[in-house]
Coordinates of C-alpha atoms and ligand atoms in Angstrom, one line a residue:
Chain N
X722 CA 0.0 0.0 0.0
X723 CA 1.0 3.5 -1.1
X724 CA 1.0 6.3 1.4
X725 CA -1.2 9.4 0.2
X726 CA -0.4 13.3 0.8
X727 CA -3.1 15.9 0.1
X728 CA -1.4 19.0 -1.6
X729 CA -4.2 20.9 -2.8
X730 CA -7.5 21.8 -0.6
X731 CA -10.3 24.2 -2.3
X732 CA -13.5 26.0 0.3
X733 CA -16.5 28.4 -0.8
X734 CA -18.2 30.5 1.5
X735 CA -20.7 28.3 3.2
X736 CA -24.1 29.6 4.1
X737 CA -27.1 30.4 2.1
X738 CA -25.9 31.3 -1.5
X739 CA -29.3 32.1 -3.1
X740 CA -26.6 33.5 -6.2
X741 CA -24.8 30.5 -6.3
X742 CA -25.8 27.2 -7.8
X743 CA -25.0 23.4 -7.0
X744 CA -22.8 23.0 -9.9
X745 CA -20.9 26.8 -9.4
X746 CA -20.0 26.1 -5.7
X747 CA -18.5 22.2 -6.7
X748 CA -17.0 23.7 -9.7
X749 CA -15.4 26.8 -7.6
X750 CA -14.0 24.4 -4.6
X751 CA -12.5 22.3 -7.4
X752 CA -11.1 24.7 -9.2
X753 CA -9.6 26.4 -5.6
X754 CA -8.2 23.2 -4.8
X755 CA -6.3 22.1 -8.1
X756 CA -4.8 25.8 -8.1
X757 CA -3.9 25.6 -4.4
X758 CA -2.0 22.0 -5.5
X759 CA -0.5 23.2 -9.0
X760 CA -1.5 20.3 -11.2
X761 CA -3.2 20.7 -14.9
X762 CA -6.1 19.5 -15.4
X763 CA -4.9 16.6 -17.8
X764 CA -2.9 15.1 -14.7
X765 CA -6.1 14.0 -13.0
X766 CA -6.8 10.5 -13.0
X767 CA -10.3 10.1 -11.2
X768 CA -12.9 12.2 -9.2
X769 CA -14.9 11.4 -5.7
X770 CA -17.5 13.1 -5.0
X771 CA -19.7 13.4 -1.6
X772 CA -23.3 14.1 -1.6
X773 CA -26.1 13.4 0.2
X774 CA -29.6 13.7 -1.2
X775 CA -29.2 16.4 -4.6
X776 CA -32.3 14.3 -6.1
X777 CA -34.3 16.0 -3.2
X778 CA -32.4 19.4 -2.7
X779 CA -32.2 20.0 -6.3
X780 CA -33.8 17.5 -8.0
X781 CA -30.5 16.2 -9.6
X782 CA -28.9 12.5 -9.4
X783 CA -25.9 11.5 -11.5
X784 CA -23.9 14.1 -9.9
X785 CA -20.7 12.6 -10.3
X786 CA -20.9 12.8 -14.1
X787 CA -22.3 16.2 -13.5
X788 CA -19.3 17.6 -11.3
X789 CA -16.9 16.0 -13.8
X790 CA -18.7 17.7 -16.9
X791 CA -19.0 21.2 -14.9
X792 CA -15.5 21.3 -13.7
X793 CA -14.6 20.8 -17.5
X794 CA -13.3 17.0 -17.3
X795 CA -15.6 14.9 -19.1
X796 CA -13.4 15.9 -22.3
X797 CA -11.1 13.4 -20.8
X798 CA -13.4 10.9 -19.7
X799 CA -11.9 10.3 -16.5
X800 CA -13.9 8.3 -13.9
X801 CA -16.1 10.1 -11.7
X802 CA -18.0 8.8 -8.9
X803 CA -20.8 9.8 -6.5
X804 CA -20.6 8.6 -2.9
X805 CA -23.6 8.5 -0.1
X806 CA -22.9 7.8 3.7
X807 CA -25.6 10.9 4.3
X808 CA -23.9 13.4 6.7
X809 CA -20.5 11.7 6.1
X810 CA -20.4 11.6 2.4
X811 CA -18.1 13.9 2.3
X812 CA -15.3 11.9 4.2
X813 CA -16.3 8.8 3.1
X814 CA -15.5 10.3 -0.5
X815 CA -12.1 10.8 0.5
X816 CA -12.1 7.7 2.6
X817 CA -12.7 6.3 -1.2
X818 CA -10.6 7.8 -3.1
X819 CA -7.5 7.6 -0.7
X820 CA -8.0 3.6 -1.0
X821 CA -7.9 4.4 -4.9
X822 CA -4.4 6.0 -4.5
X823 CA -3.2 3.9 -1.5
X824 CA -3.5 0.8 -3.9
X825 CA -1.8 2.3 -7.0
X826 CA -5.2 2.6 -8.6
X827 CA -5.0 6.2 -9.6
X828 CA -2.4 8.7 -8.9
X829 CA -4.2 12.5 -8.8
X830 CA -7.3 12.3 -7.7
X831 CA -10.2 15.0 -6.9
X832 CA -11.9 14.9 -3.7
X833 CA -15.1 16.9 -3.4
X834 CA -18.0 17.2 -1.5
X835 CA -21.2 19.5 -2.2
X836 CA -24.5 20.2 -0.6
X837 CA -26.9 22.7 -2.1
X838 CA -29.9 23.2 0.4
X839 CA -31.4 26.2 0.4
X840 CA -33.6 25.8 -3.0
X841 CA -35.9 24.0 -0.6
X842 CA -38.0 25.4 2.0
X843 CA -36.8 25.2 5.8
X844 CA -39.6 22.2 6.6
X845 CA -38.1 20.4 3.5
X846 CA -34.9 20.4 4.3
X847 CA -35.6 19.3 7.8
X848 CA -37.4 16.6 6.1
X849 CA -35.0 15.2 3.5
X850 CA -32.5 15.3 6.2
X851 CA -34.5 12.5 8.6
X852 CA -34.3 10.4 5.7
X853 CA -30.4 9.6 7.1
X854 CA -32.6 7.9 10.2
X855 CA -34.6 4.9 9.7
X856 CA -37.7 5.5 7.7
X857 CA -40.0 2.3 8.5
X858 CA -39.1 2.3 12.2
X859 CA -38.1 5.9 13.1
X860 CA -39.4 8.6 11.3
X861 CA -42.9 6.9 10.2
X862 CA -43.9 7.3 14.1
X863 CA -42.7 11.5 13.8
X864 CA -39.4 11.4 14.8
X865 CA -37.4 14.2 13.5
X866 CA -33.3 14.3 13.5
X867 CA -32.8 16.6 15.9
X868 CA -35.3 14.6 18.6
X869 CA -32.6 11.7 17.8
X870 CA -29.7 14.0 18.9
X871 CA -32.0 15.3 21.6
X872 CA -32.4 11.8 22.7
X873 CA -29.2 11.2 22.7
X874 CA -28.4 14.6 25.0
X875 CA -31.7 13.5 27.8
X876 CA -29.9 10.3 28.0
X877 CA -26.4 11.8 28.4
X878 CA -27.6 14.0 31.4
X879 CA -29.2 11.4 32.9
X880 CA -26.1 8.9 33.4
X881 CA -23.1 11.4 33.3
X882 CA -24.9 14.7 35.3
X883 CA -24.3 16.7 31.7
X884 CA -25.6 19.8 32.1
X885 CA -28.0 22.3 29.7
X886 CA -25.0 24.8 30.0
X887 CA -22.7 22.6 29.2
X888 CA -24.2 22.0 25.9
X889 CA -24.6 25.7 25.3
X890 CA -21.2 25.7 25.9
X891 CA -20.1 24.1 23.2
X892 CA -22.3 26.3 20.8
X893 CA -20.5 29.5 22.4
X894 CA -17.0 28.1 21.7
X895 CA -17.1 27.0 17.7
X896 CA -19.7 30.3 17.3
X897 CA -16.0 32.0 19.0
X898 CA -13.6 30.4 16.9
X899 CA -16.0 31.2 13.3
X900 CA -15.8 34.8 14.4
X901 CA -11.6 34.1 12.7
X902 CA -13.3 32.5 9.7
X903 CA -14.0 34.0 6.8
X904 CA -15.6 31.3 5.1
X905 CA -18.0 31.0 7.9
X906 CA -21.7 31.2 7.8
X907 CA -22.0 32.6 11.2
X908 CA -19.9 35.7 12.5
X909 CA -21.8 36.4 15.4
X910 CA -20.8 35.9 18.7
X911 CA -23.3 33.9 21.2
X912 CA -23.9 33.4 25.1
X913 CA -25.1 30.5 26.9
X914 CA -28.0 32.4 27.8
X915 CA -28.8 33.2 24.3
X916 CA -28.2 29.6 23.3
X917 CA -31.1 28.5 26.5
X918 CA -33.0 31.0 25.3
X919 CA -33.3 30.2 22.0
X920 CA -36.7 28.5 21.0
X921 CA -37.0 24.8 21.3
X922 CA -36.7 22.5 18.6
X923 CA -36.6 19.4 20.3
X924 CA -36.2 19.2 24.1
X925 CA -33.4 19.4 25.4
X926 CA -32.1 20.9 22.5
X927 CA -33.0 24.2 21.1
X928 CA -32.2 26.3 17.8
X929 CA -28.7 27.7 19.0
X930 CA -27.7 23.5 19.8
X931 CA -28.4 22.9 16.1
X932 CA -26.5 23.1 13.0
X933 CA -27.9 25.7 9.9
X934 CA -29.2 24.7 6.8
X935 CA -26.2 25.5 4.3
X936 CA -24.8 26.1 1.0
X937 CA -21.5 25.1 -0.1
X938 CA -18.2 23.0 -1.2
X939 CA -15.0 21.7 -0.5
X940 CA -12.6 20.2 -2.6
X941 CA -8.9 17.9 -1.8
X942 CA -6.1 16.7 -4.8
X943 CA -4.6 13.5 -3.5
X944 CA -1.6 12.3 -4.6
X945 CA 1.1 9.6 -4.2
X946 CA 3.4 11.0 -0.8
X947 CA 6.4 10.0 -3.1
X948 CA 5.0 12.5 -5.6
X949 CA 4.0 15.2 -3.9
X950 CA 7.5 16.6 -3.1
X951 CA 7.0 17.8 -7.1
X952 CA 3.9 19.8 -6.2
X953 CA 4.5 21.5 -2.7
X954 CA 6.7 21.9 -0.1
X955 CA 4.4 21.9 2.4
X956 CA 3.2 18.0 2.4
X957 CA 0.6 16.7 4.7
X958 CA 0.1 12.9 4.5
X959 CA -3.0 11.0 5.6
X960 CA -1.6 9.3 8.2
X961 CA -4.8 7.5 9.2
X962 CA -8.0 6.6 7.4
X963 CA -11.0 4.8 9.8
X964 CA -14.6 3.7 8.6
X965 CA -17.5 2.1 10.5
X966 CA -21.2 1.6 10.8
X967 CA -23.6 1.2 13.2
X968 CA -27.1 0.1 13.7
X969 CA -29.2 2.6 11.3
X970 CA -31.8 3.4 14.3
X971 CA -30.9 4.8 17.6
X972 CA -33.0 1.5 19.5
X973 CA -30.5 -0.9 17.7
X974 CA -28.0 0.1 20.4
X975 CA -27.0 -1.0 23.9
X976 CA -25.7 2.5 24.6
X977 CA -27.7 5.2 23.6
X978 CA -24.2 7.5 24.6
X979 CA -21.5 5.7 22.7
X980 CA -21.0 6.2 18.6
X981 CA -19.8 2.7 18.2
X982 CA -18.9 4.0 14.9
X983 CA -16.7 6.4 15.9
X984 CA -15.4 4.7 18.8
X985 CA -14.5 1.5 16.0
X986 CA -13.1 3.9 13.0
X987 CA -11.1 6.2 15.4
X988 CA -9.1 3.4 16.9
X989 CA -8.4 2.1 13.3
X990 CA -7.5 5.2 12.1
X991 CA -5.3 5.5 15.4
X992 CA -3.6 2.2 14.9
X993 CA -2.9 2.5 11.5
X994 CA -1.0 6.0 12.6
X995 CA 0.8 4.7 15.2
X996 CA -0.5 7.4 17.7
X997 CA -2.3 7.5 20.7
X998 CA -5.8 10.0 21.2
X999 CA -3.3 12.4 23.3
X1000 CA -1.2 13.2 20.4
X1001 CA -3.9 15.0 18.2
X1002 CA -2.5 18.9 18.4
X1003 CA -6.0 19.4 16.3
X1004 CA -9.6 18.0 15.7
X1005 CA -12.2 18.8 13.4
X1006 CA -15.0 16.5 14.8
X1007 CA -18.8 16.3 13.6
X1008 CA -21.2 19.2 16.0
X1009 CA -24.1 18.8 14.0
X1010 CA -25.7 19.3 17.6
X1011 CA -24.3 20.6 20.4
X1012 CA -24.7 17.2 22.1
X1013 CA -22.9 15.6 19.0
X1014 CA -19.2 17.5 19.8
X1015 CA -19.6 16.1 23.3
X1016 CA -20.2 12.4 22.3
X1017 CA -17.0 12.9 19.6
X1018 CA -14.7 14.2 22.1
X1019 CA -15.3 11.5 24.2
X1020 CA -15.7 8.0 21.8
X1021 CA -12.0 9.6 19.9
X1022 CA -10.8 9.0 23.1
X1023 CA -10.1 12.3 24.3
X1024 CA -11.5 12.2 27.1
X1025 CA -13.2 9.5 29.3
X1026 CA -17.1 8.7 28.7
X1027 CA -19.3 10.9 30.0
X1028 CA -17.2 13.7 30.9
X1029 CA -17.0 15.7 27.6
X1030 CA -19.5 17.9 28.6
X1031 CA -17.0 19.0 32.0
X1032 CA -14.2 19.3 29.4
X1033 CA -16.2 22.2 27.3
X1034 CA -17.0 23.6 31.0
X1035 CA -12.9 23.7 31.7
X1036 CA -11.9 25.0 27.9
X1037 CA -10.4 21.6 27.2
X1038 CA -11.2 22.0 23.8
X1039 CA -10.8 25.7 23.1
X1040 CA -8.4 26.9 20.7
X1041 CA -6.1 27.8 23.2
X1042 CA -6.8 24.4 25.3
X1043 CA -5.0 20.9 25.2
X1044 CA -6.9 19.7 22.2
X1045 CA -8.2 22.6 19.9
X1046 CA -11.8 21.3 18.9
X1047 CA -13.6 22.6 15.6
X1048 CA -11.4 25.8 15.4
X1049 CA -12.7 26.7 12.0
X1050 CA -16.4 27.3 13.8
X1051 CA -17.3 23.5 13.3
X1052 CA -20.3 22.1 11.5
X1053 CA -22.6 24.6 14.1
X1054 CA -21.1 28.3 12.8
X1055 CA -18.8 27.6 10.0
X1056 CA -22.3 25.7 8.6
X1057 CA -23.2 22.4 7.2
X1058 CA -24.1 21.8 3.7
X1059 CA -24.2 18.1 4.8
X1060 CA -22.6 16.6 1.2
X1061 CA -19.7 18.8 1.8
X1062 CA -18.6 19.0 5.4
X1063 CA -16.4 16.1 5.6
X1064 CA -14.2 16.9 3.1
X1065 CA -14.1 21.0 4.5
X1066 CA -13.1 19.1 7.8
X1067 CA -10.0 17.7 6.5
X1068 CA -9.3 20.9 4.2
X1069 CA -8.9 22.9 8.0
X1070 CA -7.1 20.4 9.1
X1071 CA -4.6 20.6 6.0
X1072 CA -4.4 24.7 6.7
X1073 CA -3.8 24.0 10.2
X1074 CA -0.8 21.7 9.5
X1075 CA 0.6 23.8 6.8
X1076 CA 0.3 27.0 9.0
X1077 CA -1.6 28.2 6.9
X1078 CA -5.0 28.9 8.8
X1079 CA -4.3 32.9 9.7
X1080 CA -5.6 34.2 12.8
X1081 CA -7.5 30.7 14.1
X1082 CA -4.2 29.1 13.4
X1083 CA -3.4 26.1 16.5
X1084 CA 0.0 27.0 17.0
X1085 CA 2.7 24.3 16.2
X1086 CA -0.3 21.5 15.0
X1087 CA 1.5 18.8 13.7
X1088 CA -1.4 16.2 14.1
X1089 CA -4.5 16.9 13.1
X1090 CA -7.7 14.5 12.9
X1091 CA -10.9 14.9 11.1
X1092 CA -14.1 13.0 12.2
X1093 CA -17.0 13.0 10.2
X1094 CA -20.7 11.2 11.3
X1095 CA -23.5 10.5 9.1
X1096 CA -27.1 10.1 10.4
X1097 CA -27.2 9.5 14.1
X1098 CA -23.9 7.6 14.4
X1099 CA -25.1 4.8 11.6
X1100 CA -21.6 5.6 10.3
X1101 CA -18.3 7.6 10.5
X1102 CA -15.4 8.1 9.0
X1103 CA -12.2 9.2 11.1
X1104 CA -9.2 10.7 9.0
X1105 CA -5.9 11.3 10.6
X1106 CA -3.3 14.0 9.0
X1107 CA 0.2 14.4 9.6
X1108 CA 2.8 17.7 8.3
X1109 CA 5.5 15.8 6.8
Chain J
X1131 CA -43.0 11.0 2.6
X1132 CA -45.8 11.3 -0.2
X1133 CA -47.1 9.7 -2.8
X1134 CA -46.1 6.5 -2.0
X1135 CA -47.9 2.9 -3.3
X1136 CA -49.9 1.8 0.2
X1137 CA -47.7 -1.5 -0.2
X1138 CA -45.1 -0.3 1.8
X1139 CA -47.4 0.6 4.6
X1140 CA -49.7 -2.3 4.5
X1141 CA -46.9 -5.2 4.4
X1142 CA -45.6 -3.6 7.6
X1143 CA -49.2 -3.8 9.5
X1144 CA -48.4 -7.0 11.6
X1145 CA -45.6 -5.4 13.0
X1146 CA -47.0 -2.2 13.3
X1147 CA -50.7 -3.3 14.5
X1148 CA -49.8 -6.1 16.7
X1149 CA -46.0 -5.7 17.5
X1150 CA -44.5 -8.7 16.3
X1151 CA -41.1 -9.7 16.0
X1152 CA -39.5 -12.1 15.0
X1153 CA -36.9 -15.0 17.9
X1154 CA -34.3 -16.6 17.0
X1155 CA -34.7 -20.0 17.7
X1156 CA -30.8 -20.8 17.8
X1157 CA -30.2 -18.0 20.5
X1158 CA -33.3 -17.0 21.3
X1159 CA -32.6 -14.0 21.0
X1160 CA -35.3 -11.6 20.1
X1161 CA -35.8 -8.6 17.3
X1162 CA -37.9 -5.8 16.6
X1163 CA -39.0 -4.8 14.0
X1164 CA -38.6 -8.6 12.5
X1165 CA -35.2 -9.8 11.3
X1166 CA -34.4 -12.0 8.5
X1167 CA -31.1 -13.1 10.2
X1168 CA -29.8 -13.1 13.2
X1169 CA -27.1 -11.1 13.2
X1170 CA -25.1 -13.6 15.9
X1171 CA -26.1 -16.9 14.5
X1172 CA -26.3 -15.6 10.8
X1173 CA -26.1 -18.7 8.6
X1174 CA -27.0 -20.8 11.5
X1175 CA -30.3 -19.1 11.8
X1176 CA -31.6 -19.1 8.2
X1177 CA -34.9 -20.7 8.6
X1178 CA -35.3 -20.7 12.3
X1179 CA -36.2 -17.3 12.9
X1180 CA -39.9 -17.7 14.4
X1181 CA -42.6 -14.8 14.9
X1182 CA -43.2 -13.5 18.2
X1183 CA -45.6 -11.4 19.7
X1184 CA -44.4 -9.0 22.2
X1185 CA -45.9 -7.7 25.4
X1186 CA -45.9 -3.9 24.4
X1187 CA -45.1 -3.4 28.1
X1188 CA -41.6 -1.6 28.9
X1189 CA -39.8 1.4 30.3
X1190 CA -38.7 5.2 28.8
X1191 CA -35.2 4.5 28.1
X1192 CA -34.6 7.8 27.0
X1193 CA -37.2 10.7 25.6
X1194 CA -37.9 14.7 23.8
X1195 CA -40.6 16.6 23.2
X1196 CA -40.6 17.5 19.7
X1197 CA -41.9 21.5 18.8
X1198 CA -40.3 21.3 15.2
X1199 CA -42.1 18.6 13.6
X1200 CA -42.4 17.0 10.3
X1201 CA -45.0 18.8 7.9
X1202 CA -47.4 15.3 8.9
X1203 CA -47.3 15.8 12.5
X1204 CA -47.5 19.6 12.0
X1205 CA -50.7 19.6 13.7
X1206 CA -49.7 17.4 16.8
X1207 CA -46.2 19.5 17.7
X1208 CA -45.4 19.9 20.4
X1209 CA -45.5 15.7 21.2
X1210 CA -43.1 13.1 23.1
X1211 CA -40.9 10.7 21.4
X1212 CA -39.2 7.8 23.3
X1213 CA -37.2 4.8 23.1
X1214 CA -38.5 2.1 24.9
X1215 CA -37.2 -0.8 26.1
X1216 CA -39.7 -3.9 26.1
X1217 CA -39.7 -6.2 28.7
X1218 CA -38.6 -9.0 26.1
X1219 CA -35.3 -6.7 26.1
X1220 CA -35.9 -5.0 22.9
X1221 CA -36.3 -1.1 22.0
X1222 CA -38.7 0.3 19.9
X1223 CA -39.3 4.3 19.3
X1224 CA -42.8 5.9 19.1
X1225 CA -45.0 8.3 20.7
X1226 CA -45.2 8.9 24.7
X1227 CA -49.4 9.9 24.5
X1228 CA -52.4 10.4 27.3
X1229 CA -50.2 12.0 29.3
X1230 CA -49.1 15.4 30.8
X1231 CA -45.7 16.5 28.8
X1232 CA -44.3 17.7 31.8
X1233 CA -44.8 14.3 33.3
X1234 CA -42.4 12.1 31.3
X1235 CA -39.2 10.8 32.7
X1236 CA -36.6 8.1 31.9
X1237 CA -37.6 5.3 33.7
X1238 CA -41.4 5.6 33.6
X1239 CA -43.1 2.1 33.1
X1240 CA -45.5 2.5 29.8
X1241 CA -47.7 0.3 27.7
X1242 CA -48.5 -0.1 23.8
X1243 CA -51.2 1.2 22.4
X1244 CA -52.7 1.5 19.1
X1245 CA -53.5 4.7 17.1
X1246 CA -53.6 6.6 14.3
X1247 CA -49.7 7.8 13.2
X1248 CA -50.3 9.9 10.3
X1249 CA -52.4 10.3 7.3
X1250 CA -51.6 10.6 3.7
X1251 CA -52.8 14.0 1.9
X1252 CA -52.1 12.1 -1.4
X1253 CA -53.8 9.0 -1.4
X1254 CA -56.6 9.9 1.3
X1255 CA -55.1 6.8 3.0
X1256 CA -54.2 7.0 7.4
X1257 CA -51.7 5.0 8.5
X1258 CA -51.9 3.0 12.1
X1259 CA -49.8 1.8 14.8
X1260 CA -48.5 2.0 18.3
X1261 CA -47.4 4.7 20.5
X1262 CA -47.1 4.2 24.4
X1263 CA -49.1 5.6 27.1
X1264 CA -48.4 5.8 30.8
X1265 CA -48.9 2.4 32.9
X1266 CA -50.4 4.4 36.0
X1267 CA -52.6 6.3 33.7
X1268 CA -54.6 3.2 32.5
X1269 CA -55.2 1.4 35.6
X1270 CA -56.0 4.5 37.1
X1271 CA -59.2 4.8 35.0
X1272 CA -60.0 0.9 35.8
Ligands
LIG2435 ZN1 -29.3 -16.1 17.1

């Protein structure tokens, strides 16, 4: 097996981009990312693209033809394909594509990831986004996503003592760190009285504890590590690629707390690196909900179950803590354009390791790690980056 | 969901209307909703996984009152969701109903009952199943 650098990452704006169309935003993050890497366009091999539901958002399958034809590739008829793990399409894309390269398969290789929701209606959007949780079983009896997360949250308090403000607290700290990102949806800073204040969406949980509805695109150029000394100086390896699943509904589990998923890709992704939880200098982890950083902080390992929400409290994970979590604003205030996020997580982490992510820069971050969720924990992908 | 064939809702009805499940008769294990497979016996179990009817009787494992709802439960919101586990050791999520919102707690011991879920706009068709309702509640009105 090959070992894999990424030396070109590409980021729109997210938020919502009523000028900006699905195939303008994957087209522009491409674009971004091949410049950022200095390849032609004729030294691309194959394409991976992330996406979770275009035929409802914008009526549109077959998008990875459609990203290769809009980026201007299909003249070369290079292979192009569309990859679905709902919220974590986007690093499951690149979890794809880096096996492509690991194996000798392809040598460049585009890594996007797109989400265009706003050209539906708020209540539509909330509603192709349950279809991530479990149709027949879940969502037939009213269950919306958030009440899953919210489930999740009632649960944690019960057994750990997790505390309303220690959710909030989360919300407060990535709504902080977006305020030093310009690609952010969000520049506004927030209090944990505004975030209990906010109205309630599904109890415990209120609007400020949830993610936005977003716009946008992110784009990688992989390449063999041997190769990429030709590109860049600046070369940042994946040093760590993790992948698991889960039972699909939130009942299929014997602990309502624990993301086997992450818990089972994050020590893969570990092993495979050689390094321990302790060592990460930088995570980008999967705050869809407030409740959702907490669980991630604790199944990576960073802490021990049931006290991630005490580590918010004690600024554990503030950009100037011991591990920096979701310093580019997070899923929460940099936005979520679901299709996309993954691979945006990994792009940070690729700035942060190249020193290259201006005034939210973690200073010295050698180690970063990326940790990407789709549906309630029915999988994950876990992506661990290293500067060369 | 609209516009779907009633198919999909009427070949779930026996789970759905009467809460069965399916055991496996290698481990004897039991699944809800059914199971083709057992996912611990696998191959041994092809063949040997029986229907069972369950209690409907269980606890709040954990729950949320929902005030953003789908557009088909628009005019229910704001309503309790739970997951349940059923005595037979299985969990299930529906509807926490006939009771106070206020009064729900992890914990509480709750029943099956059967009611209307949601109705199709499209096809006029309304689709039924279970939701749970306090065990207190009901005796008390014995
Ligand atoms: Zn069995």
């Amino acid at each position: 097996m090959r070992e894999v650098a990424i030396i070109g990452v590409g980021l729109t704006k997210f938020g919502e981009l009523w000028d900006k169309s699905f195939r303008q935003l994957i087209t522009e993050a491409g674009t971004k990312a091949i410049l950022d890497a200095g390849i032609r366009g004729s030294e691309i091999d194959a394409l991976y693209v992330g996406s979770m539901s275009p035929g409802r958002f914008i009526g549109q399958e077959h998008v990875g033809a459609l990203v290769a034809d809009s980026s201007g590739l299909t003249v070369m008829h290079i292979p192009a394909t569309r990859i679905e793990s709902a919220c974590a399409s986007g690093g499951m894309a690149l979890r794809h594509a880096y096996i492509a390269v690991a194996a000798g398969i392809h040598d460049i290789v585009i890594v996007g990831g797109v989400e265009k929701m706003t050209d539906v209606v708020g209540s539509e959007a909330t509603n192709i986004l349950a279809m991530a949780a479990d149709q027949e079983w879940e969502a037939f009896f009213g269950v919306t996503f958030p009440a899953l997360y919210a489930m999740i949250a009632r649960r944690h308090m019960y057994e750990y003592g997790t505390t309303r403000e220690q959710l909030a607290m989360v919300a407060v700290k990535n709504h902080e760190n977006a305020l030093l990102n310009p690609n952010a949806q969000f520049h506004r800073k927030i209090t944990v009285e505004d975030v209990i204040n906010s109205p309630p969406v599904a109890t415990p949980l209120n609007l400020l504890d949830c993610s936005p509805i977003s716009d946008g695109a992110a784009a990688l150029v992989l390449c063999p590590l041997e190769k990429a000394k030709e590109y860049t100086d600046k070369i940042v390896k994946i040093a760590g690629s993790g992948q698991a699943t889960d039972s699909l509904a939130l009942h299929g589990r014997e602990d309502i707390c624990t993301f086997m998923s992450t818990v089972r890709a994050s020590r893969e992704a570990y092993k495979q690196a050689g390094i321990q939880p302790k060592d990460v200098d930088v995570a980008e982890v999967h705050d869809c909900f407030t409740i959702a950083e907490i669980l991630a902080i604790e199944d990576l390992g960073f802490v021990k179950k049931g006290e991630g929400g005490k580590a918010v409290e004690e600024g554990l994970t503030a950009r100037d803590g011991e591990i920096p979590v979701n310093p580019s604003g997070g899923l929460k205030a940099k936005g979520h354009p679901v299709g996309a996020t993954g691979v945006a997580q990994v792009a940070e982490i690729v700035l942060q390791l190249r020193g290259e992510a201006e005034k939210r820069q973690i200073p010295d971050a050698r180690i970063g790690l990326a940790h990407n969720i789709g549906g309630s924990g029915a999988s994950c992908t876990v992506h661990i980056l290293e500067a060369v | 969901m609209g516009g779907e064939a009633v198919s999909r809702f009427w070949r779930e009805i026996p789970q759905r209307y009467n809460l069965i499940g399916t055991k496996c008769k290698v481990c004897n294990r039991i699944y809800f909703p059914q199971r083709e497979v057992c996912p611990f016996c696998r191959r041994k179990s092809i063949g040997k996984m029986e229907e069972v009817k369950l209690s409907g009787r269980g606890k709040i494992v954990t729950y949320t009152i929902i005030h953003v709802p789908p557009k088909k439960f628009e005019g229910q919101a704001p309503y309790a969701v739970a997951v349940v586990e059923l005595e037979e050791g299985v969990r299930v999520t529906s509807q926490i109903v006939d009771c106070n919102l206020d009064k729900i707690k992890i914990g509480m011991e709750v029943e099956a009952t059967f009611r209307r879920i949601q109705d199709d706009g499209w096809t006029g068709a309304i689709y039924y199943g279970y939701k749970f309702r306090p065990v207190e509640k009901h005796e008390d009105k014995k």
